[in-house]
Amino acid sequence: MTSASDSDLRGAGSGKGPAGQGSRGAGSGSAGAGSGSGKGPVNEATSSSPGWTGAVGEPTRFLLLRHGQTPMSIDRRYSGSKSNPSLTDFGRKQARAAADRLGMGDWDITGIVASPQARALETAEFCADELGLDLHVDHDLRETDFGEWEGLTFGEAHARDRDVHDAWLTNPELPPPGGEAFRTVDDRVAEARRRIVTAHGTGTILVVSHVTPVKALLRQGLGTGFELFTRLHLDLASLSVAEFYADGPTSVTLINDTAHLR
């Protein structure tokens, strides 16, 4: 008999909300063009639509992979840049499944860049081994610093700092006590994005990171406001795609694809 954990690798703790907690915002479980069907992307490496954006040439395509499950994601605790848990056994299965998906050749991946934190690096190493590519690290792809809320659940942080917690959910300029504001995270992720574009040029780059940096890149690709941070759901070990053109236009072609985890 196949167990639930073997047949569905989405697993407990995948419902990470605005900052590592369990709220599913609008768009939860949804994906962009070609996702959610269980069949994977169709000609994803060439499916850009520059006619819709007015873009000229080929984009730098960011294939965004969120890390697999950790002990803190099981309990839905704030797990930011100050915590460094490794993957659980289940998280390693998720990472292996993602690597196998990437190895199928749906995307012509030419480079891998990851957060320096253990959970992202371990996930990225599965992919690097599968793809036969070198793994590079960019420290600006690390998770948000949740300050004094690090290790707390959403409910515990809310009970501890009710007014600040409520305000933080709607104000990207406001950091958690002793932590980092969403706008600060977004700014440093944008710097990482520019470095990656400069280093790799056009083509598809696998970026292995955390829920907030992935949301930041999707926000930048969509050109939308910071409300995306609290309304968009991303599963553990999910795949998304954001494209950035040299002449300015951007697009998002895939969000929260988990076909490889089912």
PDB file of C-alpha atoms in Angstrom:
ATOM      1  CA  MET A   1       0.000   0.000   0.000  1.00  0.00           C
ATOM      2  CA  THR A   2       1.215   3.497  -0.818  1.00  0.00           C
ATOM      3  CA  SER A   3       1.165   5.849   2.154  1.00  0.00           C
ATOM      4  CA  ALA A   4      -0.215   9.378   1.931  1.00  0.00           C
ATOM      5  CA  SER A   5       3.253  10.795   2.475  1.00  0.00           C
ATOM      6  CA  ASP A   6       4.604   8.823  -0.481  1.00  0.00           C
ATOM      7  CA  SER A   7       1.755   9.640  -2.854  1.00  0.00           C
ATOM      8  CA  ASP A   8       1.486  13.359  -2.067  1.00  0.00           C
ATOM      9  CA  LEU A   9       4.661  15.217  -1.170  1.00  0.00           C
ATOM     10  CA  ARG A  10       3.004  18.566  -0.564  1.00  0.00           C
ATOM     11  CA  GLY A  11       2.864  17.598   3.104  1.00  0.00           C
ATOM     12  CA  ALA A  12       2.152  19.317   6.396  1.00  0.00           C
ATOM     13  CA  GLY A  13       3.444  22.814   6.882  1.00  0.00           C
ATOM     14  CA  SER A  14       3.244  23.735   3.204  1.00  0.00           C
ATOM     15  CA  GLY A  15       0.551  26.351   3.680  1.00  0.00           C
ATOM     16  CA  LYS A  16       2.947  29.159   4.407  1.00  0.00           C
ATOM     17  CA  GLY A  17       1.290  32.565   4.514  1.00  0.00           C
ATOM     18  CA  PRO A  18       2.749  36.071   4.614  1.00  0.00           C
ATOM     19  CA  ALA A  19       5.789  35.194   6.662  1.00  0.00           C
ATOM     20  CA  GLY A  20       5.896  31.507   7.294  1.00  0.00           C
ATOM     21  CA  GLN A  21       2.418  30.885   8.656  1.00  0.00           C
ATOM     22  CA  GLY A  22      -0.644  28.960   7.582  1.00  0.00           C
ATOM     23  CA  SER A  23      -2.984  31.443   5.920  1.00  0.00           C
ATOM     24  CA  ARG A  24      -3.853  30.781   2.309  1.00  0.00           C
ATOM     25  CA  GLY A  25      -4.330  34.043   0.481  1.00  0.00           C
ATOM     26  CA  ALA A  26      -6.070  34.680  -2.771  1.00  0.00           C
ATOM     27  CA  GLY A  27      -4.535  32.595  -5.500  1.00  0.00           C
ATOM     28  CA  SER A  28      -3.648  29.724  -3.191  1.00  0.00           C
ATOM     29  CA  GLY A  29      -2.886  26.546  -5.047  1.00  0.00           C
ATOM     30  CA  SER A  30      -3.202  28.320  -8.354  1.00  0.00           C
ATOM     31  CA  ALA A  31      -0.636  28.381 -11.088  1.00  0.00           C
ATOM     32  CA  GLY A  32       0.110  30.266 -14.230  1.00  0.00           C
ATOM     33  CA  ALA A  33      -0.200  29.114 -17.795  1.00  0.00           C
ATOM     34  CA  GLY A  34       0.383  25.426 -18.195  1.00  0.00           C
ATOM     35  CA  SER A  35       0.379  24.595 -14.474  1.00  0.00           C
ATOM     36  CA  GLY A  36      -1.866  22.673 -12.143  1.00  0.00           C
ATOM     37  CA  SER A  37      -2.794  20.015 -14.684  1.00  0.00           C
ATOM     38  CA  GLY A  38      -0.214  17.495 -13.492  1.00  0.00           C
ATOM     39  CA  LYS A  39       1.331  17.482 -16.961  1.00  0.00           C
ATOM     40  CA  GLY A  40       4.000  20.111 -16.338  1.00  0.00           C
ATOM     41  CA  PRO A  41       4.743  23.097 -18.545  1.00  0.00           C
ATOM     42  CA  VAL A  42       4.349  22.839 -22.304  1.00  0.00           C
ATOM     43  CA  ASN A  43       7.406  24.175 -24.135  1.00  0.00           C
ATOM     44  CA  GLU A  44       8.034  26.391 -21.117  1.00  0.00           C
ATOM     45  CA  ALA A  45      11.541  27.328 -22.253  1.00  0.00           C
ATOM     46  CA  THR A  46      10.105  29.021 -25.351  1.00  0.00           C
ATOM     47  CA  SER A  47       6.650  30.031 -24.115  1.00  0.00           C
ATOM     48  CA  SER A  48       7.372  33.715 -23.455  1.00  0.00           C
ATOM     49  CA  SER A  49       4.902  36.128 -25.021  1.00  0.00           C
ATOM     50  CA  PRO A  50       6.860  39.307 -25.803  1.00  0.00           C
ATOM     51  CA  GLY A  51       3.973  40.464 -27.989  1.00  0.00           C
ATOM     52  CA  TRP A  52       1.913  41.059 -24.854  1.00  0.00           C
ATOM     53  CA  THR A  53       4.621  43.123 -23.165  1.00  0.00           C
ATOM     54  CA  GLY A  54       6.307  44.860 -26.071  1.00  0.00           C
ATOM     55  CA  ALA A  55       9.595  43.280 -25.035  1.00  0.00           C
ATOM     56  CA  VAL A  56      12.437  42.868 -27.492  1.00  0.00           C
ATOM     57  CA  GLY A  57      14.741  39.858 -27.441  1.00  0.00           C
ATOM     58  CA  GLU A  58      14.888  37.008 -24.951  1.00  0.00           C
ATOM     59  CA  PRO A  59      14.367  37.326 -21.186  1.00  0.00           C
ATOM     60  CA  THR A  60      16.332  36.163 -18.218  1.00  0.00           C
ATOM     61  CA  ARG A  61      13.935  33.529 -16.918  1.00  0.00           C
ATOM     62  CA  PHE A  62      13.945  32.994 -13.147  1.00  0.00           C
ATOM     63  CA  LEU A  63      12.755  29.468 -12.365  1.00  0.00           C
ATOM     64  CA  LEU A  64      11.917  29.850  -8.676  1.00  0.00           C
ATOM     65  CA  LEU A  65      12.019  26.853  -6.341  1.00  0.00           C
ATOM     66  CA  ARG A  66      11.007  27.151  -2.716  1.00  0.00           C
ATOM     67  CA  HIS A  67      12.934  24.858  -0.342  1.00  0.00           C
ATOM     68  CA  GLY A  68      11.484  21.634   1.076  1.00  0.00           C
ATOM     69  CA  GLN A  69       9.988  20.940   4.481  1.00  0.00           C
ATOM     70  CA  THR A  70      11.870  21.683   7.728  1.00  0.00           C
ATOM     71  CA  PRO A  71      10.909  21.002  11.365  1.00  0.00           C
ATOM     72  CA  MET A  72       9.851  24.652  11.687  1.00  0.00           C
ATOM     73  CA  SER A  73       7.608  24.542   8.626  1.00  0.00           C
ATOM     74  CA  ILE A  74       5.788  21.517  10.076  1.00  0.00           C
ATOM     75  CA  ASP A  75       4.766  23.665  13.050  1.00  0.00           C
ATOM     76  CA  ARG A  76       4.288  26.740  10.844  1.00  0.00           C
ATOM     77  CA  ARG A  77       6.725  28.846  12.805  1.00  0.00           C
ATOM     78  CA  TYR A  78       8.434  31.994  11.616  1.00  0.00           C
ATOM     79  CA  SER A  79      11.699  30.675  10.224  1.00  0.00           C
ATOM     80  CA  GLY A  80      13.803  33.511   8.883  1.00  0.00           C
ATOM     81  CA  SER A  81      17.393  34.448   8.304  1.00  0.00           C
ATOM     82  CA  LYS A  82      18.316  33.866  11.957  1.00  0.00           C
ATOM     83  CA  SER A  83      17.218  30.226  11.977  1.00  0.00           C
ATOM     84  CA  ASN A  84      18.971  27.569   9.957  1.00  0.00           C
ATOM     85  CA  PRO A  85      17.106  24.250  10.146  1.00  0.00           C
ATOM     86  CA  SER A  86      17.930  21.474   7.723  1.00  0.00           C
ATOM     87  CA  LEU A  87      15.347  19.621   5.677  1.00  0.00           C
ATOM     88  CA  THR A  88      13.345  16.820   7.246  1.00  0.00           C
ATOM     89  CA  ASP A  89      13.388  13.400   5.586  1.00  0.00           C
ATOM     90  CA  PHE A  90      10.094  14.396   3.989  1.00  0.00           C
ATOM     91  CA  GLY A  91      11.642  17.685   2.846  1.00  0.00           C
ATOM     92  CA  ARG A  92      14.458  15.767   1.181  1.00  0.00           C
ATOM     93  CA  LYS A  93      11.863  13.680  -0.667  1.00  0.00           C
ATOM     94  CA  GLN A  94      10.262  16.928  -1.842  1.00  0.00           C
ATOM     95  CA  ALA A  95      13.630  18.272  -2.987  1.00  0.00           C
ATOM     96  CA  ARG A  96      14.401  15.035  -4.804  1.00  0.00           C
ATOM     97  CA  ALA A  97      11.004  15.175  -6.544  1.00  0.00           C
ATOM     98  CA  ALA A  98      11.646  18.761  -7.637  1.00  0.00           C
ATOM     99  CA  ALA A  99      15.096  17.813  -8.938  1.00  0.00           C
ATOM    100  CA  ASP A 100      13.631  14.897 -10.880  1.00  0.00           C
ATOM    101  CA  ARG A 101      11.056  17.260 -12.409  1.00  0.00           C
ATOM    102  CA  LEU A 102      13.761  19.704 -13.474  1.00  0.00           C
ATOM    103  CA  GLY A 103      15.800  16.856 -14.909  1.00  0.00           C
ATOM    104  CA  MET A 104      12.981  16.033 -17.334  1.00  0.00           C
ATOM    105  CA  GLY A 105      14.171  18.864 -19.566  1.00  0.00           C
ATOM    106  CA  ASP A 106      11.071  21.074 -19.632  1.00  0.00           C
ATOM    107  CA  TRP A 107      13.412  24.007 -19.011  1.00  0.00           C
ATOM    108  CA  ASP A 108      16.887  24.518 -20.463  1.00  0.00           C
ATOM    109  CA  ILE A 109      18.495  25.539 -17.169  1.00  0.00           C
ATOM    110  CA  THR A 110      21.938  27.122 -17.517  1.00  0.00           C
ATOM    111  CA  GLY A 111      22.723  28.095 -13.921  1.00  0.00           C
ATOM    112  CA  ILE A 112      21.693  27.631 -10.280  1.00  0.00           C
ATOM    113  CA  VAL A 113      21.751  30.314  -7.580  1.00  0.00           C
ATOM    114  CA  ALA A 114      20.599  29.693  -4.005  1.00  0.00           C
ATOM    115  CA  SER A 115      20.151  31.301  -0.627  1.00  0.00           C
ATOM    116  CA  PRO A 116      23.007  30.550   1.795  1.00  0.00           C
ATOM    117  CA  GLN A 117      20.652  28.970   4.350  1.00  0.00           C
ATOM    118  CA  ALA A 118      20.829  25.207   4.903  1.00  0.00           C
ATOM    119  CA  ARG A 119      17.278  24.374   3.829  1.00  0.00           C
ATOM    120  CA  ALA A 120      17.696  26.156   0.490  1.00  0.00           C
ATOM    121  CA  LEU A 121      21.228  24.890  -0.113  1.00  0.00           C
ATOM    122  CA  GLU A 122      20.217  21.300   0.560  1.00  0.00           C
ATOM    123  CA  THR A 123      17.282  21.615  -1.844  1.00  0.00           C
ATOM    124  CA  ALA A 124      19.531  23.220  -4.458  1.00  0.00           C
ATOM    125  CA  GLU A 125      22.171  20.489  -4.120  1.00  0.00           C
ATOM    126  CA  PHE A 126      19.658  17.850  -5.217  1.00  0.00           C
ATOM    127  CA  CYS A 127      18.980  19.952  -8.309  1.00  0.00           C
ATOM    128  CA  ALA A 128      22.647  20.654  -9.039  1.00  0.00           C
ATOM    129  CA  ASP A 129      23.427  16.931  -8.880  1.00  0.00           C
ATOM    130  CA  GLU A 130      20.526  16.101 -11.185  1.00  0.00           C
ATOM    131  CA  LEU A 131      21.360  18.819 -13.714  1.00  0.00           C
ATOM    132  CA  GLY A 132      25.148  18.561 -13.554  1.00  0.00           C
ATOM    133  CA  LEU A 133      25.510  22.291 -12.876  1.00  0.00           C
ATOM    134  CA  ASP A 134      27.579  24.283 -10.412  1.00  0.00           C
ATOM    135  CA  LEU A 135      25.732  25.842  -7.487  1.00  0.00           C
ATOM    136  CA  HIS A 136      26.283  29.515  -6.672  1.00  0.00           C
ATOM    137  CA  VAL A 137      25.157  31.378  -3.546  1.00  0.00           C
ATOM    138  CA  ASP A 138      23.756  34.898  -3.225  1.00  0.00           C
ATOM    139  CA  HIS A 139      23.292  36.089   0.353  1.00  0.00           C
ATOM    140  CA  ASP A 140      20.552  38.532  -0.658  1.00  0.00           C
ATOM    141  CA  LEU A 141      18.307  35.530  -1.403  1.00  0.00           C
ATOM    142  CA  ARG A 142      18.115  34.681   2.325  1.00  0.00           C
ATOM    143  CA  GLU A 143      14.758  34.704   4.117  1.00  0.00           C
ATOM    144  CA  THR A 144      13.353  37.716   5.983  1.00  0.00           C
ATOM    145  CA  ASP A 145      14.770  38.483   9.421  1.00  0.00           C
ATOM    146  CA  PHE A 146      11.702  38.056  11.631  1.00  0.00           C
ATOM    147  CA  GLY A 147      13.465  39.507  14.658  1.00  0.00           C
ATOM    148  CA  GLU A 148      11.800  38.728  17.981  1.00  0.00           C
ATOM    149  CA  TRP A 149       9.123  36.668  16.243  1.00  0.00           C
ATOM    150  CA  GLU A 150      11.654  34.104  15.053  1.00  0.00           C
ATOM    151  CA  GLY A 151      10.504  30.630  16.108  1.00  0.00           C
ATOM    152  CA  LEU A 152       6.997  31.776  17.065  1.00  0.00           C
ATOM    153  CA  THR A 153       3.769  30.720  15.393  1.00  0.00           C
ATOM    154  CA  PHE A 154       1.504  33.324  13.803  1.00  0.00           C
ATOM    155  CA  GLY A 155      -0.797  33.144  16.827  1.00  0.00           C
ATOM    156  CA  GLU A 156       2.052  33.481  19.312  1.00  0.00           C
ATOM    157  CA  ALA A 157       3.486  36.525  17.541  1.00  0.00           C
ATOM    158  CA  HIS A 158       0.029  38.089  17.324  1.00  0.00           C
ATOM    159  CA  ALA A 159      -0.621  37.545  21.034  1.00  0.00           C
ATOM    160  CA  ARG A 160       2.796  38.952  21.932  1.00  0.00           C
ATOM    161  CA  ASP A 161       2.654  42.121  19.767  1.00  0.00           C
ATOM    162  CA  ARG A 162      -0.943  42.413  18.591  1.00  0.00           C
ATOM    163  CA  ASP A 163      -0.907  45.987  17.271  1.00  0.00           C
ATOM    164  CA  VAL A 164       2.515  45.749  15.642  1.00  0.00           C
ATOM    165  CA  HIS A 165       1.690  42.362  14.122  1.00  0.00           C
ATOM    166  CA  ASP A 166      -1.556  43.665  12.622  1.00  0.00           C
ATOM    167  CA  ALA A 167       0.182  46.736  11.211  1.00  0.00           C
ATOM    168  CA  TRP A 168       3.092  44.703   9.846  1.00  0.00           C
ATOM    169  CA  LEU A 169       0.734  42.612   7.716  1.00  0.00           C
ATOM    170  CA  THR A 170      -0.362  45.715   5.772  1.00  0.00           C
ATOM    171  CA  ASN A 171       2.674  48.025   5.950  1.00  0.00           C
ATOM    172  CA  PRO A 172       5.755  46.915   3.959  1.00  0.00           C
ATOM    173  CA  GLU A 173       7.837  49.629   5.639  1.00  0.00           C
ATOM    174  CA  LEU A 174       7.262  48.265   9.156  1.00  0.00           C
ATOM    175  CA  PRO A 175       9.682  45.599  10.437  1.00  0.00           C
ATOM    176  CA  PRO A 176       8.953  43.053  13.162  1.00  0.00           C
ATOM    177  CA  PRO A 177      10.577  44.034  16.479  1.00  0.00           C
ATOM    178  CA  GLY A 178      14.308  43.684  15.845  1.00  0.00           C
ATOM    179  CA  GLY A 179      13.684  42.406  12.320  1.00  0.00           C
ATOM    180  CA  GLU A 180      13.439  43.368   8.671  1.00  0.00           C
ATOM    181  CA  ALA A 181      10.632  45.087   6.744  1.00  0.00           C
ATOM    182  CA  PHE A 182       9.210  43.489   3.612  1.00  0.00           C
ATOM    183  CA  ARG A 183      10.354  46.459   1.512  1.00  0.00           C
ATOM    184  CA  THR A 184      13.919  45.935   2.727  1.00  0.00           C
ATOM    185  CA  VAL A 185      13.712  42.282   1.681  1.00  0.00           C
ATOM    186  CA  ASP A 186      12.236  43.256  -1.684  1.00  0.00           C
ATOM    187  CA  ASP A 187      15.035  45.785  -2.275  1.00  0.00           C
ATOM    188  CA  ARG A 188      17.845  43.318  -1.565  1.00  0.00           C
ATOM    189  CA  VAL A 189      16.177  40.617  -3.654  1.00  0.00           C
ATOM    190  CA  ALA A 190      16.010  43.123  -6.533  1.00  0.00           C
ATOM    191  CA  GLU A 191      19.764  43.642  -6.134  1.00  0.00           C
ATOM    192  CA  ALA A 192      20.291  39.874  -6.294  1.00  0.00           C
ATOM    193  CA  ARG A 193      18.116  39.753  -9.402  1.00  0.00           C
ATOM    194  CA  ARG A 194      20.230  42.400 -11.122  1.00  0.00           C
ATOM    195  CA  ARG A 195      23.434  40.544 -10.262  1.00  0.00           C
ATOM    196  CA  ILE A 196      22.022  37.297 -11.633  1.00  0.00           C
ATOM    197  CA  VAL A 197      20.946  38.982 -14.878  1.00  0.00           C
ATOM    198  CA  THR A 198      24.396  40.551 -15.269  1.00  0.00           C
ATOM    199  CA  ALA A 199      26.193  37.276 -14.558  1.00  0.00           C
ATOM    200  CA  HIS A 200      24.028  34.961 -16.643  1.00  0.00           C
ATOM    201  CA  GLY A 201      22.383  37.081 -19.338  1.00  0.00           C
ATOM    202  CA  THR A 202      19.384  35.558 -21.083  1.00  0.00           C
ATOM    203  CA  GLY A 203      18.256  31.993 -20.499  1.00  0.00           C
ATOM    204  CA  THR A 204      16.777  30.090 -17.580  1.00  0.00           C
ATOM    205  CA  ILE A 205      18.330  30.335 -14.120  1.00  0.00           C
ATOM    206  CA  LEU A 206      17.135  28.148 -11.247  1.00  0.00           C
ATOM    207  CA  VAL A 207      16.811  30.232  -8.072  1.00  0.00           C
ATOM    208  CA  VAL A 208      16.335  28.215  -4.869  1.00  0.00           C
ATOM    209  CA  SER A 209      15.163  30.338  -1.979  1.00  0.00           C
ATOM    210  CA  HIS A 210      12.414  30.967   0.583  1.00  0.00           C
ATOM    211  CA  VAL A 211       8.808  32.058   0.519  1.00  0.00           C
ATOM    212  CA  THR A 212       9.414  35.812   0.920  1.00  0.00           C
ATOM    213  CA  PRO A 213      12.228  36.199  -1.647  1.00  0.00           C
ATOM    214  CA  VAL A 214      10.253  34.102  -4.143  1.00  0.00           C
ATOM    215  CA  LYS A 215       7.210  36.313  -3.575  1.00  0.00           C
ATOM    216  CA  ALA A 216       9.420  39.381  -4.020  1.00  0.00           C
ATOM    217  CA  LEU A 217      10.578  38.182  -7.445  1.00  0.00           C
ATOM    218  CA  LEU A 218       7.006  37.366  -8.456  1.00  0.00           C
ATOM    219  CA  ARG A 219       5.860  40.793  -7.231  1.00  0.00           C
ATOM    220  CA  GLN A 220       8.591  42.431  -9.305  1.00  0.00           C
ATOM    221  CA  GLY A 221       7.635  40.346 -12.329  1.00  0.00           C
ATOM    222  CA  LEU A 222       3.960  41.245 -11.989  1.00  0.00           C
ATOM    223  CA  GLY A 223       4.618  44.901 -11.179  1.00  0.00           C
ATOM    224  CA  THR A 224       2.055  44.718  -8.390  1.00  0.00           C
ATOM    225  CA  GLY A 225       1.954  46.058  -4.843  1.00  0.00           C
ATOM    226  CA  PHE A 226       3.118  44.538  -1.587  1.00  0.00           C
ATOM    227  CA  GLU A 227      -0.315  43.094  -0.851  1.00  0.00           C
ATOM    228  CA  LEU A 228       0.920  40.106  -2.864  1.00  0.00           C
ATOM    229  CA  PHE A 229       3.130  39.159   0.095  1.00  0.00           C
ATOM    230  CA  THR A 230       0.106  38.359   2.271  1.00  0.00           C
ATOM    231  CA  ARG A 231      -2.309  37.147  -0.417  1.00  0.00           C
ATOM    232  CA  LEU A 232      -0.229  34.734  -2.461  1.00  0.00           C
ATOM    233  CA  HIS A 233       0.179  31.143  -1.282  1.00  0.00           C
ATOM    234  CA  LEU A 234       3.314  29.191  -2.186  1.00  0.00           C
ATOM    235  CA  ASP A 235       3.754  25.537  -1.239  1.00  0.00           C
ATOM    236  CA  LEU A 236       6.994  24.032  -0.034  1.00  0.00           C
ATOM    237  CA  ALA A 237       9.103  22.828  -3.000  1.00  0.00           C
ATOM    238  CA  SER A 238       6.807  24.609  -5.466  1.00  0.00           C
ATOM    239  CA  LEU A 239       7.952  26.063  -8.789  1.00  0.00           C
ATOM    240  CA  SER A 240       7.181  29.496 -10.214  1.00  0.00           C
ATOM    241  CA  VAL A 241       8.575  31.465 -13.166  1.00  0.00           C
ATOM    242  CA  ALA A 242       9.227  35.201 -13.552  1.00  0.00           C
ATOM    243  CA  GLU A 243      10.814  36.693 -16.669  1.00  0.00           C
ATOM    244  CA  PHE A 244      12.786  39.928 -16.936  1.00  0.00           C
ATOM    245  CA  TYR A 245      13.696  41.532 -20.278  1.00  0.00           C
ATOM    246  CA  ALA A 246      16.708  43.776 -20.800  1.00  0.00           C
ATOM    247  CA  ASP A 247      14.552  46.579 -22.213  1.00  0.00           C
ATOM    248  CA  GLY A 248      12.281  46.653 -19.162  1.00  0.00           C
ATOM    249  CA  PRO A 249       9.153  44.506 -19.602  1.00  0.00           C
ATOM    250  CA  THR A 250       8.489  41.649 -17.198  1.00  0.00           C
ATOM    251  CA  SER A 251       6.076  38.741 -16.989  1.00  0.00           C
ATOM    252  CA  VAL A 252       5.097  35.827 -14.760  1.00  0.00           C
ATOM    253  CA  THR A 253       4.276  32.570 -16.530  1.00  0.00           C
ATOM    254  CA  LEU A 254       3.949  30.076 -13.668  1.00  0.00           C
ATOM    255  CA  ILE A 255       2.959  30.239  -9.986  1.00  0.00           C
ATOM    256  CA  ASN A 256       3.014  27.516  -7.308  1.00  0.00           C
ATOM    257  CA  ASP A 257       3.352  24.501  -9.593  1.00  0.00           C
ATOM    258  CA  THR A 258       3.377  21.348  -7.434  1.00  0.00           C
ATOM    259  CA  ALA A 259       2.672  18.691 -10.066  1.00  0.00           C
ATOM    260  CA  HIS A 260       5.917  16.902  -9.123  1.00  0.00           C
ATOM    261  CA  LEU A 261       4.745  16.540  -5.507  1.00  0.00           C
ATOM    262  CA  ARG A 262       1.503  14.708  -6.271  1.00  0.00           C
TER     263      ARG A 262
END
